[in-house]
Short mmCIF file of C-alpha atoms and ligand atoms in Angstrom, two decimals:
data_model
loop_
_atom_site.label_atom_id
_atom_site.label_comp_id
_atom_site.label_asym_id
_atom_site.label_seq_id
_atom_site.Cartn_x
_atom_site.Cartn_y
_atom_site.Cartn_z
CA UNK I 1 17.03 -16.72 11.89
CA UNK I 2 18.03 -16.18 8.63
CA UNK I 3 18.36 -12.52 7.78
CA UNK I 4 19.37 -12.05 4.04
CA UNK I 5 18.73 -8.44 3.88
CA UNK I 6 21.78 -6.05 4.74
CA UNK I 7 20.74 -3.59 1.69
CA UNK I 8 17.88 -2.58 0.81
CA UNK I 9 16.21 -4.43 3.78
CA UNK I 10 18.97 -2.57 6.12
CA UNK I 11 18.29 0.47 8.20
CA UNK I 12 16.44 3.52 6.77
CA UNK I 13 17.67 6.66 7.92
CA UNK I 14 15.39 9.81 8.65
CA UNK I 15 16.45 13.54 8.65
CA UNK I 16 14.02 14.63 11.13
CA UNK I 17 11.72 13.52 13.80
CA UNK I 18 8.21 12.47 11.60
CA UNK I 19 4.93 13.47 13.61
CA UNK I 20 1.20 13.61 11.76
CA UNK I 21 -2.87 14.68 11.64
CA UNK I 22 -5.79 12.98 10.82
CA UNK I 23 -6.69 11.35 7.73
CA UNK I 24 -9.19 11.73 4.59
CA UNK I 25 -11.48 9.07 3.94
CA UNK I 26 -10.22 6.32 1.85
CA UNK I 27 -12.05 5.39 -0.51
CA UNK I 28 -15.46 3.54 -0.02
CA UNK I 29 -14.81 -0.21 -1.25
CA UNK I 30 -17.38 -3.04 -2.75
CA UNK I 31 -18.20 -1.49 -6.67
CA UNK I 32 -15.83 -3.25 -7.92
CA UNK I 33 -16.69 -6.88 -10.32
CA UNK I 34 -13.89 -8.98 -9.03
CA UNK I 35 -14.15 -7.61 -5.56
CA UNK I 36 -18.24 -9.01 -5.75
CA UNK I 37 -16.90 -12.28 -7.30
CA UNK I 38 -14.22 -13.03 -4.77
CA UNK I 39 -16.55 -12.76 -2.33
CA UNK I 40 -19.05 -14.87 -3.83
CA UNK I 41 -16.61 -17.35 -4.18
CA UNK I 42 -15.97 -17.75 -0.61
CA UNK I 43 -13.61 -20.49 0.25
CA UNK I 44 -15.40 -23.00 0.61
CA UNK I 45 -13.15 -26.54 1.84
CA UNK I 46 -13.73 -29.55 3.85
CA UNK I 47 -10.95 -27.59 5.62
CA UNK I 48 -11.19 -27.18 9.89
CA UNK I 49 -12.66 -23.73 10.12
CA UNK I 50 -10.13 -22.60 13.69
CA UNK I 51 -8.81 -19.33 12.96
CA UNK I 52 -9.48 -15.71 13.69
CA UNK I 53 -7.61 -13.61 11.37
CA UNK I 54 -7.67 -9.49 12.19
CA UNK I 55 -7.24 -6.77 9.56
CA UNK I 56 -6.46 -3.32 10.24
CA UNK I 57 -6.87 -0.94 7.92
CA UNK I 58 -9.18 -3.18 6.57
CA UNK I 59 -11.95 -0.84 4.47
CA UNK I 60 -9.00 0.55 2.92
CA UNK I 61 -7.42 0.57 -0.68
CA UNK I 62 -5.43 -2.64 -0.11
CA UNK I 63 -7.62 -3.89 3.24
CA UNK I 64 -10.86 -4.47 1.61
CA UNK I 65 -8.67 -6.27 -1.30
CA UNK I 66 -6.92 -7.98 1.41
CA UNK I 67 -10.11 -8.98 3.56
CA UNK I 68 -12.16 -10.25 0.04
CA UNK I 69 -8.98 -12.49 -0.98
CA UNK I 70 -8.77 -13.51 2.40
CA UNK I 71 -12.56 -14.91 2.55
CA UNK I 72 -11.71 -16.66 -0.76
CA UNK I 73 -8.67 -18.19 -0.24
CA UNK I 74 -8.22 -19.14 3.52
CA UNK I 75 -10.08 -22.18 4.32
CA UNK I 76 -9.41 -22.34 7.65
CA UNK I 77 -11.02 -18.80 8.44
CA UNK I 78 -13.21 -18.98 11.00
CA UNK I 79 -13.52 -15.36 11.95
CA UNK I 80 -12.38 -12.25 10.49
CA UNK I 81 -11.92 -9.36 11.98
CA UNK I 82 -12.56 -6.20 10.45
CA UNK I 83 -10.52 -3.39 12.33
CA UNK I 84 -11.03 0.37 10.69
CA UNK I 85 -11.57 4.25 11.52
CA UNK I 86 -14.09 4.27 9.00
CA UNK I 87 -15.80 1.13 8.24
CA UNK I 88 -17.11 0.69 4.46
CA UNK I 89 -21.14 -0.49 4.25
CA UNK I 90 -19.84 -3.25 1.84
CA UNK I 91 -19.17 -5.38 5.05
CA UNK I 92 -23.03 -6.12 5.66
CA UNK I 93 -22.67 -8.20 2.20
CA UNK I 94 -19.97 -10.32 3.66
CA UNK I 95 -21.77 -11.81 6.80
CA UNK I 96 -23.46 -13.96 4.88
CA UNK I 97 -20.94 -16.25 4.08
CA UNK I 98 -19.19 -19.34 6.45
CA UNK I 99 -17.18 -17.10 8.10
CA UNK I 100 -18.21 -14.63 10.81
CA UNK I 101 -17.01 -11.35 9.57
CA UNK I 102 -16.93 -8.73 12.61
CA UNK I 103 -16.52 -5.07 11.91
CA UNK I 104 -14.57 -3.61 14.63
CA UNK I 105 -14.87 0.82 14.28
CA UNK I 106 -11.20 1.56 16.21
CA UNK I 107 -8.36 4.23 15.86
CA UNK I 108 -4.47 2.16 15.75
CA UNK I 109 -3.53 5.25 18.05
CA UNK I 110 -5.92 3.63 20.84
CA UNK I 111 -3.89 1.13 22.56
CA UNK I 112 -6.61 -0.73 24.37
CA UNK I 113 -8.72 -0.44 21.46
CA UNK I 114 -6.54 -2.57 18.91
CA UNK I 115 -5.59 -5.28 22.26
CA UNK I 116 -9.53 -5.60 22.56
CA UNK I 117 -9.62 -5.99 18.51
CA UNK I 118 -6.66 -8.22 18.69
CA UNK I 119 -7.27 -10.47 21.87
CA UNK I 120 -7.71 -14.03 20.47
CA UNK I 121 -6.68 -13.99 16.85
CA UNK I 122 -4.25 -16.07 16.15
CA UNK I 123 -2.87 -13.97 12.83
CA UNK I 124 -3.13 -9.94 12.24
CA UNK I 125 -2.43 -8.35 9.15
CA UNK I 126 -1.42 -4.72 9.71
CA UNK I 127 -2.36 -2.31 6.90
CA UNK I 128 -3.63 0.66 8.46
CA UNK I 129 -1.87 3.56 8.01
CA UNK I 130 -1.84 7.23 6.61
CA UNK I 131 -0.85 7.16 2.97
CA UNK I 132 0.07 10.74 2.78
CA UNK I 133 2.60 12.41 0.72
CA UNK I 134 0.26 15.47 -0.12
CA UNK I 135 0.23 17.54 3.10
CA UNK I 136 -2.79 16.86 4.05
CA UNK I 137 -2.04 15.26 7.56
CA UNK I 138 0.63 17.64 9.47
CA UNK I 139 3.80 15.14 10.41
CA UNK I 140 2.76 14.75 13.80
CA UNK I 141 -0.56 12.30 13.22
CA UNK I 142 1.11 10.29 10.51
CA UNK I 143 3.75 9.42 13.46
CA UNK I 144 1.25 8.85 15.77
CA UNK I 145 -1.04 6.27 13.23
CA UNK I 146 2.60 4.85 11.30
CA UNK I 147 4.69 4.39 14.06
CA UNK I 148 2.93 4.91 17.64
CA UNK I 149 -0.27 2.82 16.17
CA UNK I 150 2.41 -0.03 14.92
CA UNK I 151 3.60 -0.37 18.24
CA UNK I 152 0.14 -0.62 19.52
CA UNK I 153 -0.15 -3.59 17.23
CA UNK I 154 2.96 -5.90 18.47
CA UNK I 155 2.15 -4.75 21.96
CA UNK I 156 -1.38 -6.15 22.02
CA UNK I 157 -0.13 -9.39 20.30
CA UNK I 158 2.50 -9.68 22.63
CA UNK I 159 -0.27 -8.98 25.38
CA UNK I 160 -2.87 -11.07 24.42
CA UNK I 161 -0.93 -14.10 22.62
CA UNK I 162 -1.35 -13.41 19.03
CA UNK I 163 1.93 -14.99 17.57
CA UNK I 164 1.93 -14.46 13.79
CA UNK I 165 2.18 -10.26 12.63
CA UNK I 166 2.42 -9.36 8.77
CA UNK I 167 3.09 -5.70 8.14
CA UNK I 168 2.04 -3.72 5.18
CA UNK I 169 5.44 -1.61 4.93
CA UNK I 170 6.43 0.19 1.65
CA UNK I 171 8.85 0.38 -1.01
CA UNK I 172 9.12 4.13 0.16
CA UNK I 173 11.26 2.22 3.18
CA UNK I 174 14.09 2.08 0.40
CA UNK I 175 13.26 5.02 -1.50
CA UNK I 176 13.55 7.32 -3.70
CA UNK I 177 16.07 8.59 -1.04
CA UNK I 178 16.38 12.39 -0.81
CA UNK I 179 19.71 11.88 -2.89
CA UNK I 180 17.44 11.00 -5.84
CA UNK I 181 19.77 7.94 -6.35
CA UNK I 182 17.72 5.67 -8.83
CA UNK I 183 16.75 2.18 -7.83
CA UNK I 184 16.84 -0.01 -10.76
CA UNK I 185 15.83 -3.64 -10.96
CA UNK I 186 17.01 -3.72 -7.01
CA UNK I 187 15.98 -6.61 -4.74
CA UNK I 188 15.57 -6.89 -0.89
CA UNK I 189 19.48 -7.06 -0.59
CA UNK I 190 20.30 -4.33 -2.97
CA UNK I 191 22.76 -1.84 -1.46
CA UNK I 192 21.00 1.24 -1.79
CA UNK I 193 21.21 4.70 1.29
CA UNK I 194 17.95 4.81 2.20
CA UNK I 195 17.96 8.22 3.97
CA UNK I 196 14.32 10.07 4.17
CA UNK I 197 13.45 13.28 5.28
CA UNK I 198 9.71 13.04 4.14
CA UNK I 199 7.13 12.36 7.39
CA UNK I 200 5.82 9.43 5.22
CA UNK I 201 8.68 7.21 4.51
CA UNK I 202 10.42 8.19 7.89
CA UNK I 203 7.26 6.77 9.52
CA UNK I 204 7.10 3.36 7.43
CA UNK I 205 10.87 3.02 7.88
CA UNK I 206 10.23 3.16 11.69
CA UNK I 207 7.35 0.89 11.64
CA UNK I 208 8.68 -1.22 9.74
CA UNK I 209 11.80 -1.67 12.32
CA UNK I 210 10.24 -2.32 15.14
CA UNK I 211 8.03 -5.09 13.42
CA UNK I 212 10.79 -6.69 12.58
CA UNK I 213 12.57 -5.88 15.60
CA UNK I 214 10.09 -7.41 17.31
CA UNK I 215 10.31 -11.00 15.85
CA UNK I 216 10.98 -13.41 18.48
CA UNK I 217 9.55 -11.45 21.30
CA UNK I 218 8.10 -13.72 23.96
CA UNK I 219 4.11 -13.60 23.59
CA UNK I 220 1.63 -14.47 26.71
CA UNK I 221 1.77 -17.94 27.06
CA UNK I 222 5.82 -17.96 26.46
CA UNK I 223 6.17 -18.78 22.46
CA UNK I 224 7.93 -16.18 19.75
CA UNK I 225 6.16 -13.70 17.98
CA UNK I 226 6.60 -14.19 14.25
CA UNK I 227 6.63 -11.33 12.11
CA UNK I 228 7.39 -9.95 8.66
CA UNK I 229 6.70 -6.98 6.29
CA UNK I 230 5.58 -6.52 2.69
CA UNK I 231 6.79 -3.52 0.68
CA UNK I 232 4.58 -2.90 -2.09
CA UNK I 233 5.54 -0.83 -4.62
CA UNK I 234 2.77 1.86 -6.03
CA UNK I 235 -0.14 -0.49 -6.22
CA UNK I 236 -2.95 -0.01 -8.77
CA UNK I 237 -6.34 -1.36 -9.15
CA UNK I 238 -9.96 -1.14 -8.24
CA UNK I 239 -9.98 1.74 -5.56
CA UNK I 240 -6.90 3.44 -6.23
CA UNK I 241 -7.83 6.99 -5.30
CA UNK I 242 -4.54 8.37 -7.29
CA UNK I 243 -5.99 6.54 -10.41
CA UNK I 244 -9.18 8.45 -9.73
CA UNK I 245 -7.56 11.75 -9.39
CA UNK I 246 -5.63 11.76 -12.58
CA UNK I 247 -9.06 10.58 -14.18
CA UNK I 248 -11.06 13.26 -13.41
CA UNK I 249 -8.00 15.62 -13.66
CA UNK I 250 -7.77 14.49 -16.95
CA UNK I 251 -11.91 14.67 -17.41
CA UNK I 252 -11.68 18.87 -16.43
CA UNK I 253 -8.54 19.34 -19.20
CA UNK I 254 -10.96 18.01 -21.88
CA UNK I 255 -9.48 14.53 -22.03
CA UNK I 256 -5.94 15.32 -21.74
CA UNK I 257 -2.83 15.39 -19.07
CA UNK I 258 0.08 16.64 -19.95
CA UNK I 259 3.53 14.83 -19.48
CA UNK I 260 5.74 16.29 -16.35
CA UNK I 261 7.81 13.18 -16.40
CA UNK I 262 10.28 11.65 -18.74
CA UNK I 263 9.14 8.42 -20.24
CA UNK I 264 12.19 7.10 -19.20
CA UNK I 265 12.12 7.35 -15.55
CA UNK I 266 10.75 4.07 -14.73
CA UNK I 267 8.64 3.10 -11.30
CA UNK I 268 7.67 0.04 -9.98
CA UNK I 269 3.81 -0.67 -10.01
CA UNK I 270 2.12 -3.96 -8.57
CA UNK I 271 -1.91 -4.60 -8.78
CA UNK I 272 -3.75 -4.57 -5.78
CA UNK I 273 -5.07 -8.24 -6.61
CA UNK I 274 -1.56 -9.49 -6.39
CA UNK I 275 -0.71 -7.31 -3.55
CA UNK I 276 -3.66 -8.99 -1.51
CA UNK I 277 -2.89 -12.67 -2.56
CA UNK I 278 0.84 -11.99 -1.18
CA UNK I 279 -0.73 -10.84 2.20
CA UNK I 280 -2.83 -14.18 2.34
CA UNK I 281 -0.35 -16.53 1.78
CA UNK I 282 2.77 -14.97 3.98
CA UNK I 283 0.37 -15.12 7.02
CA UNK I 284 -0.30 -18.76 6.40
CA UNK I 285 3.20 -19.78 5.45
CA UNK I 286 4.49 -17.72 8.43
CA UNK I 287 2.66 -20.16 10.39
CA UNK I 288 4.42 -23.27 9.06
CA UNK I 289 7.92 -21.65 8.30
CA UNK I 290 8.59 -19.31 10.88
CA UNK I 291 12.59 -19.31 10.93
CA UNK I 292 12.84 -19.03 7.54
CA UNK I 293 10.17 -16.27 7.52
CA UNK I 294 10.22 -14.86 10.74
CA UNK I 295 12.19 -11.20 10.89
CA UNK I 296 12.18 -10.76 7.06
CA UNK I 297 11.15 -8.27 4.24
CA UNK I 298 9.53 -8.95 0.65
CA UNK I 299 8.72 -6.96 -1.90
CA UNK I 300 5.18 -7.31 -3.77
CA UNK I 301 6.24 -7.64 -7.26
CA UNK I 302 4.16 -9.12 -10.41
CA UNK I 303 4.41 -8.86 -13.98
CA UNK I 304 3.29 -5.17 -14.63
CA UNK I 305 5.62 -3.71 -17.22
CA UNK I 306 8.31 -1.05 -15.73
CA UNK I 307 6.95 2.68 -17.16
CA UNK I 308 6.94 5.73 -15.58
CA UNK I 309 4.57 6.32 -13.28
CA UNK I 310 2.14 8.82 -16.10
CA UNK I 311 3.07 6.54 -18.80
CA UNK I 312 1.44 3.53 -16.43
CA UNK I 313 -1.18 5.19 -15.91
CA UNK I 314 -2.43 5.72 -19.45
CA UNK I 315 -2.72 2.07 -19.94
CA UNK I 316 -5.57 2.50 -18.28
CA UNK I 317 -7.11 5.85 -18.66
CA UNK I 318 -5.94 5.75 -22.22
CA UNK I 319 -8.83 3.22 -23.25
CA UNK I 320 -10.75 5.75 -21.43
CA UNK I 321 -10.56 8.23 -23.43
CA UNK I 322 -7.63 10.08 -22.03
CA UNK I 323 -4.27 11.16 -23.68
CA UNK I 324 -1.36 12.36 -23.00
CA UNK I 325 0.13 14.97 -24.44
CA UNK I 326 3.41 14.59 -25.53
CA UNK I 327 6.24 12.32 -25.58
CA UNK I 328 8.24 14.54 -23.72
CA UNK I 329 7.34 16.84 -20.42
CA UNK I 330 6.13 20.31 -21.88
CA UNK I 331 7.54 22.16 -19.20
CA UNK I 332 11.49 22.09 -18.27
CA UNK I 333 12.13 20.15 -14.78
CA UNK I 334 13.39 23.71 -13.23
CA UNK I 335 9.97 25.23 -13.81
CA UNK I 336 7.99 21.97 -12.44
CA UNK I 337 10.26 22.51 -9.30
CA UNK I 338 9.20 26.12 -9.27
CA UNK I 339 5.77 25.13 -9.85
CA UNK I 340 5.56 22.54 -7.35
CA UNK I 341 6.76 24.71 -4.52
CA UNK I 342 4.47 27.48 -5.11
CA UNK I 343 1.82 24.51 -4.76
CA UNK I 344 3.60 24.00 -1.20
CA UNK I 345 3.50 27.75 -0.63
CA UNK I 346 -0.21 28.26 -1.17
CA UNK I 347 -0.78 24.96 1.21
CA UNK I 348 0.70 26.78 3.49
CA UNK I 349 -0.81 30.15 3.11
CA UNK I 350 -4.60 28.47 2.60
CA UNK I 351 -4.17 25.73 5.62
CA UNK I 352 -5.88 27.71 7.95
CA UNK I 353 -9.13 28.73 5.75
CA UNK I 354 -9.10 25.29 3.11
CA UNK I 355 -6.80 21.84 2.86
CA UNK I 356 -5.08 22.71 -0.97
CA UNK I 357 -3.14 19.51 -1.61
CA UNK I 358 -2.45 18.86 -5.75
CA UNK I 359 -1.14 16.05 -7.24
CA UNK I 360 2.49 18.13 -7.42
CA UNK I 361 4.48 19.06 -4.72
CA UNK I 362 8.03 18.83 -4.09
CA UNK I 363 7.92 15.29 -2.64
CA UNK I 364 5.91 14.20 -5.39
CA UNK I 365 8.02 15.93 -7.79
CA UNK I 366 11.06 14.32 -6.68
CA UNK I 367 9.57 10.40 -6.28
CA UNK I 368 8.00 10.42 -9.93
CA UNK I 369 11.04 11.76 -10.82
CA UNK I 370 13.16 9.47 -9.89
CA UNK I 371 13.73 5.72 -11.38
CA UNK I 372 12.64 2.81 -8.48
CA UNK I 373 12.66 -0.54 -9.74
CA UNK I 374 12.37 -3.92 -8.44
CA UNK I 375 13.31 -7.41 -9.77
CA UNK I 376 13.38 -10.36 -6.83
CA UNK I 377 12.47 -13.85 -6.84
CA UNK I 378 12.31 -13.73 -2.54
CA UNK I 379 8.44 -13.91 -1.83
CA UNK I 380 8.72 -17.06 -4.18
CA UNK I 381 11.97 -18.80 -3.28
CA UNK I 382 10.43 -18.32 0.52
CA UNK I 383 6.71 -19.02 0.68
CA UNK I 384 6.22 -20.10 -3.34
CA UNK I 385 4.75 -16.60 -3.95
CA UNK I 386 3.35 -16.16 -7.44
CA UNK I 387 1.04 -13.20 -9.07
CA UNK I 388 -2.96 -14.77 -8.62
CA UNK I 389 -3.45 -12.28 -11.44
CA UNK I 390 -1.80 -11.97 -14.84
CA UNK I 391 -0.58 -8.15 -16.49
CA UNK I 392 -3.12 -8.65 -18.65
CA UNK I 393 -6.08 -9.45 -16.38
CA UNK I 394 -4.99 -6.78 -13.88
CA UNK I 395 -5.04 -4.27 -16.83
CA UNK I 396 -8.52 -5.30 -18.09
CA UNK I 397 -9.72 -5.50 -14.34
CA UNK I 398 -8.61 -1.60 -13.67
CA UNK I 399 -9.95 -0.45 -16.93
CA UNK I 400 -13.02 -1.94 -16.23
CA UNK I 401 -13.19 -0.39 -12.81
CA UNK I 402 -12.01 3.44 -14.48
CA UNK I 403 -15.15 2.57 -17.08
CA UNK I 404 -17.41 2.08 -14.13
CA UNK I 405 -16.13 5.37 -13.04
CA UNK I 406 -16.52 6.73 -15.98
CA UNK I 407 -19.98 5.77 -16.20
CA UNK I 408 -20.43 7.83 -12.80
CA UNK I 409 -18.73 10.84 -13.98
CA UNK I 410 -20.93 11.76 -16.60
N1 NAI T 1 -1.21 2.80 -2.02
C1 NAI T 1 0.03 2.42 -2.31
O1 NAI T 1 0.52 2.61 -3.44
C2 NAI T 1 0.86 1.77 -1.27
C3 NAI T 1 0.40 1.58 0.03
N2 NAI T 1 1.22 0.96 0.95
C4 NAI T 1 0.76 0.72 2.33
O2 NAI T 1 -0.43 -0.06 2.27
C5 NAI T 1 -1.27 0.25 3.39
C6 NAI T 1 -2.67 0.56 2.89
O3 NAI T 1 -2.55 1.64 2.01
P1 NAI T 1 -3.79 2.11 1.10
O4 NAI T 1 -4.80 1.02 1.05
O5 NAI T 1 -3.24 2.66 -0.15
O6 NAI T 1 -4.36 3.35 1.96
P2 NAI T 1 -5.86 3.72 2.36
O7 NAI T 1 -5.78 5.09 2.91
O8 NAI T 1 -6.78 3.43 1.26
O9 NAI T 1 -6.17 2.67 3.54
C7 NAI T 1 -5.68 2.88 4.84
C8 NAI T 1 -6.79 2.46 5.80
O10 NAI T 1 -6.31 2.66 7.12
C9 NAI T 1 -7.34 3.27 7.87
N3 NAI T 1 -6.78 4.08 8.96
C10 NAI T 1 -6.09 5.24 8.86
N4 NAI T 1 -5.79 5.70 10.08
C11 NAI T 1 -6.29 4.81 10.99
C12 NAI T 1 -6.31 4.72 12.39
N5 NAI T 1 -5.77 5.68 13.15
N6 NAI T 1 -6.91 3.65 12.96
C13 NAI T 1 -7.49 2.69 12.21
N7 NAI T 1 -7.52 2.71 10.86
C14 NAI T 1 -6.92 3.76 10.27
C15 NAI T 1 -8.08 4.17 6.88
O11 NAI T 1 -9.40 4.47 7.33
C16 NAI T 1 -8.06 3.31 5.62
O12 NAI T 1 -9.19 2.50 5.52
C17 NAI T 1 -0.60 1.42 4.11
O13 NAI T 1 0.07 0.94 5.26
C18 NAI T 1 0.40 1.97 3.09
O14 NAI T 1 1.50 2.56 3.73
C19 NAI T 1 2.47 0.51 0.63
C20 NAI T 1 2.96 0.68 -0.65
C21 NAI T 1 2.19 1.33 -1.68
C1 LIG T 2 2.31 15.65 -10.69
C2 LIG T 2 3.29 14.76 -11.39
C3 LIG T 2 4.72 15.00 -10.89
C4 LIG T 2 2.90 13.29 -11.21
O1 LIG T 2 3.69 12.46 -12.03
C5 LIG T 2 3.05 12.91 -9.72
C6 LIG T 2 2.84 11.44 -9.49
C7 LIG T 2 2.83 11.17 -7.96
C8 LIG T 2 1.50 11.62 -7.37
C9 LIG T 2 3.13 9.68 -7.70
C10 LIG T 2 4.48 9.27 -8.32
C11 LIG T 2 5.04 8.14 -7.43
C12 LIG T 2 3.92 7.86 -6.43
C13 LIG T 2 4.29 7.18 -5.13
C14 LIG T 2 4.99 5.82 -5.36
O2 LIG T 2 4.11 4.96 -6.07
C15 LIG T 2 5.37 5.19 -4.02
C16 LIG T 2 4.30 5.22 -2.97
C17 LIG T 2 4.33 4.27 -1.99
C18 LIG T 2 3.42 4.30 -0.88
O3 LIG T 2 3.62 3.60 0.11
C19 LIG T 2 2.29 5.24 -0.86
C20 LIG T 2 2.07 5.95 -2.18
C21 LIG T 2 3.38 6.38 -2.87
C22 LIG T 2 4.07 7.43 -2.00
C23 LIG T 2 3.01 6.97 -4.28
C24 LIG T 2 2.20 8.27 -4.13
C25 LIG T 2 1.95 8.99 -5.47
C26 LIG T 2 3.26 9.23 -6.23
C27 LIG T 2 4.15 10.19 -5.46
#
């Protein structure tokens, strides 16, 4: 098979054995306009309804994006499976539809939990995961749900005959490394030393191996396991809990934040919409071009303009009423560092009476701080990606959700 990568789709390094501990809620799902629209709009095509699709992580950020595009745009659904720690309520609304929709409560850690969930699907799209870079799961559980729950995942297809794997990775795979070196306008064969030290990337970097290490495996019944990964870059968009937190950060400063990164350090953003509609069609164009597909990486990439990651943001809190102050960072980058570790002090210090976990800490720090970029063509030239949603409709589509927020917050 085809493997173009050899940069930035070559091996991650990590300084450090990653390990990890439980995880907040994510965000409760279904407020959203679009999200209620997709799923009225349910696929609905003379199409031969034969397929059982699972989702884990699927009442997440990206899963319940993920599950809503999927019940709009894949005809051939027949059942999908909803596989989650925490299921959202939203799900009742969606079993009313042509497809049978089965929430399935499970932990990724659980081997014989995610084989029962997966036993009979013919496609599962791997989300789950702990998305923390705050400190709020110790290293050890965000091992055991990145890496050991992964391998849970292409076990129990390889078990029970499920041939077709997509894997939510990360752009964090790549970088920022802990060099700081800048990633700019890189693609999925970009040279670029991705070494990590961070429990987070190390863990995605791992998973993300041994999905693709695992194309081609033998499944039960004797045919190859077909796999790939996704690296999204930060995604925005209805049900970004990030978003929220710099809103209502923002709300308790009396409508400002203040700048803490240059305007010139640019990071790659992608909206959720987009990020969903690339997970939909690589699982069914895995199916029909496997050894092009099969073993390979693609970024998530649409049309939202390269900012920094503030200056991003305020093109959508900004028509909320929020500003920020500045057009340079008000504080010099040694006192942010000094700042950001005495935030990683007192999370130490408080752990054992309160979880203290700010937006700034040293990881944090360094990632916003430094440039990550992409510009690739791959998910297109491979499986005819293209964004479902233009800049301009995922822009109105997030304000609209911060609004709706907003409404809430007063
Ligand atoms: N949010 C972002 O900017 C990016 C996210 N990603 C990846 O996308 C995926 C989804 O991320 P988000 O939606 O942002 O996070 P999220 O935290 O909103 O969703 C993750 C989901 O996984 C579930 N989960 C966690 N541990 C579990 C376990 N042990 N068993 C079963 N389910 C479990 C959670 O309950 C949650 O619903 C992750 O794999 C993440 O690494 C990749 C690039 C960027
Ligand atoms: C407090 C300030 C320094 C402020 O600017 C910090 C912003 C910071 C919280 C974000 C900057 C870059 C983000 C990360 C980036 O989008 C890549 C990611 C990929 C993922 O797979 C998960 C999320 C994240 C790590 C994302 C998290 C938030 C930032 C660090």
């Amino acid at each position: 098979m085809g493997q173009e990568g050899g940069g930035a789709s070559g091996r991650g390094r990590c300084v450090g054995r990653p390990a990890g501990a439980p995880k907040e809620d994510g965000p409760s799902g279904g407020q959203f306009e679009y999200l209620r629209t997709v799923a009225a709009g349910m696929a609905d095509s003379t199409e031969v309804r034969e397929l059982v699709y699972l989702v884990t992580g699927g009442c997440g950020f990206l899963g319940e994006h993920v599950v809503r595009m999927l019940l709009q745009r894949e005809p051939r659904l027949l059942e999908l499976r909803v596989f989650d720690l925490h299921l959202g309520a939203w799900l009742e609304e969606l079993k009313t539809g042509p497809v049978q929709v089965t929430a399935i409560q499970g932990d990724v850690t659980q081997a014989h939990e995610v084989a029962a969930a997966v036993a009979g699907a013919h496609v599962v799209i791997h989300t789950a995961g702990l998305v923390d870079v705050f400190g709020r799961a110790s290293p050890e559980t965000i091992y055991e749900v990145n890496v050991q729950g992964t391998k849970n995942v292409i076990e129990a297809c390889v078990q029970t005959g499920t041939r077709f794997l997509v894997y939510t990775s990360s752009m964090e795979v790549v970088g920022p490394n802990i060099k700081g070196h800048h990633f700019y306008r890189g693609n999925e064969d970009t040279p670029y030393e991705a070494v990590h030290r961070h429990p987070y990337p190390c863990s995605k970097a791992q998973a993300e191996r041994l999905v693709l290490e695992a194309n081609g495996r033998k499944v039960h019944g004797g045919l190859p396991l077909v796999t790939c990964a996704l690296r999204p870059t930060g995604i925005y968009g209805e049900g970004h809990q990030i978003m929220r937190d710099f809103y209502h950060q923002g709300l308790r400063l009396g409508g400002r934040l203040f700048r803490t990164i240059p305007a010139s350090v640019e990071h790659g953003r992608v909206y959720v919409g987009n990020v969903a509609w690339m997970h939909v069609l690589v699982a069914r164009e895995l199916q029909q071009r496997a050894a092009l597909m099969g073993g390979q990486v693609y970024f998530c990439y649409d049309q939202s303009p390269y900012k920094s990651y503030e200056d991003f943001n305020m093109e959508f809190l900004g028509p909320c009423g929020l500003r920020l102050v500045e057009t340079r960072p008000l504080v010099p980058y040694w006192l942010l560092m000094l700042l950001a570790a005495l935030n990683a002090l007192l999370q130490w210090l408080l752990r054992p009476l309160l979880l203290y976990a700010p937006l700034l800490n040293p990881y944090t720090l360094a990632v916003a701080n430094t440039a990550f970029t992409v510009n690739t063509d791959k998910a297109q030239r491979h499986f005819g990606y293209e964004p479902l949603f233009s800049w301009e409709d995922s822009r109105t589509r997030t304000i609209r959700w911060v609004q709706a927020m907003e409404g809430s917050a007063r």
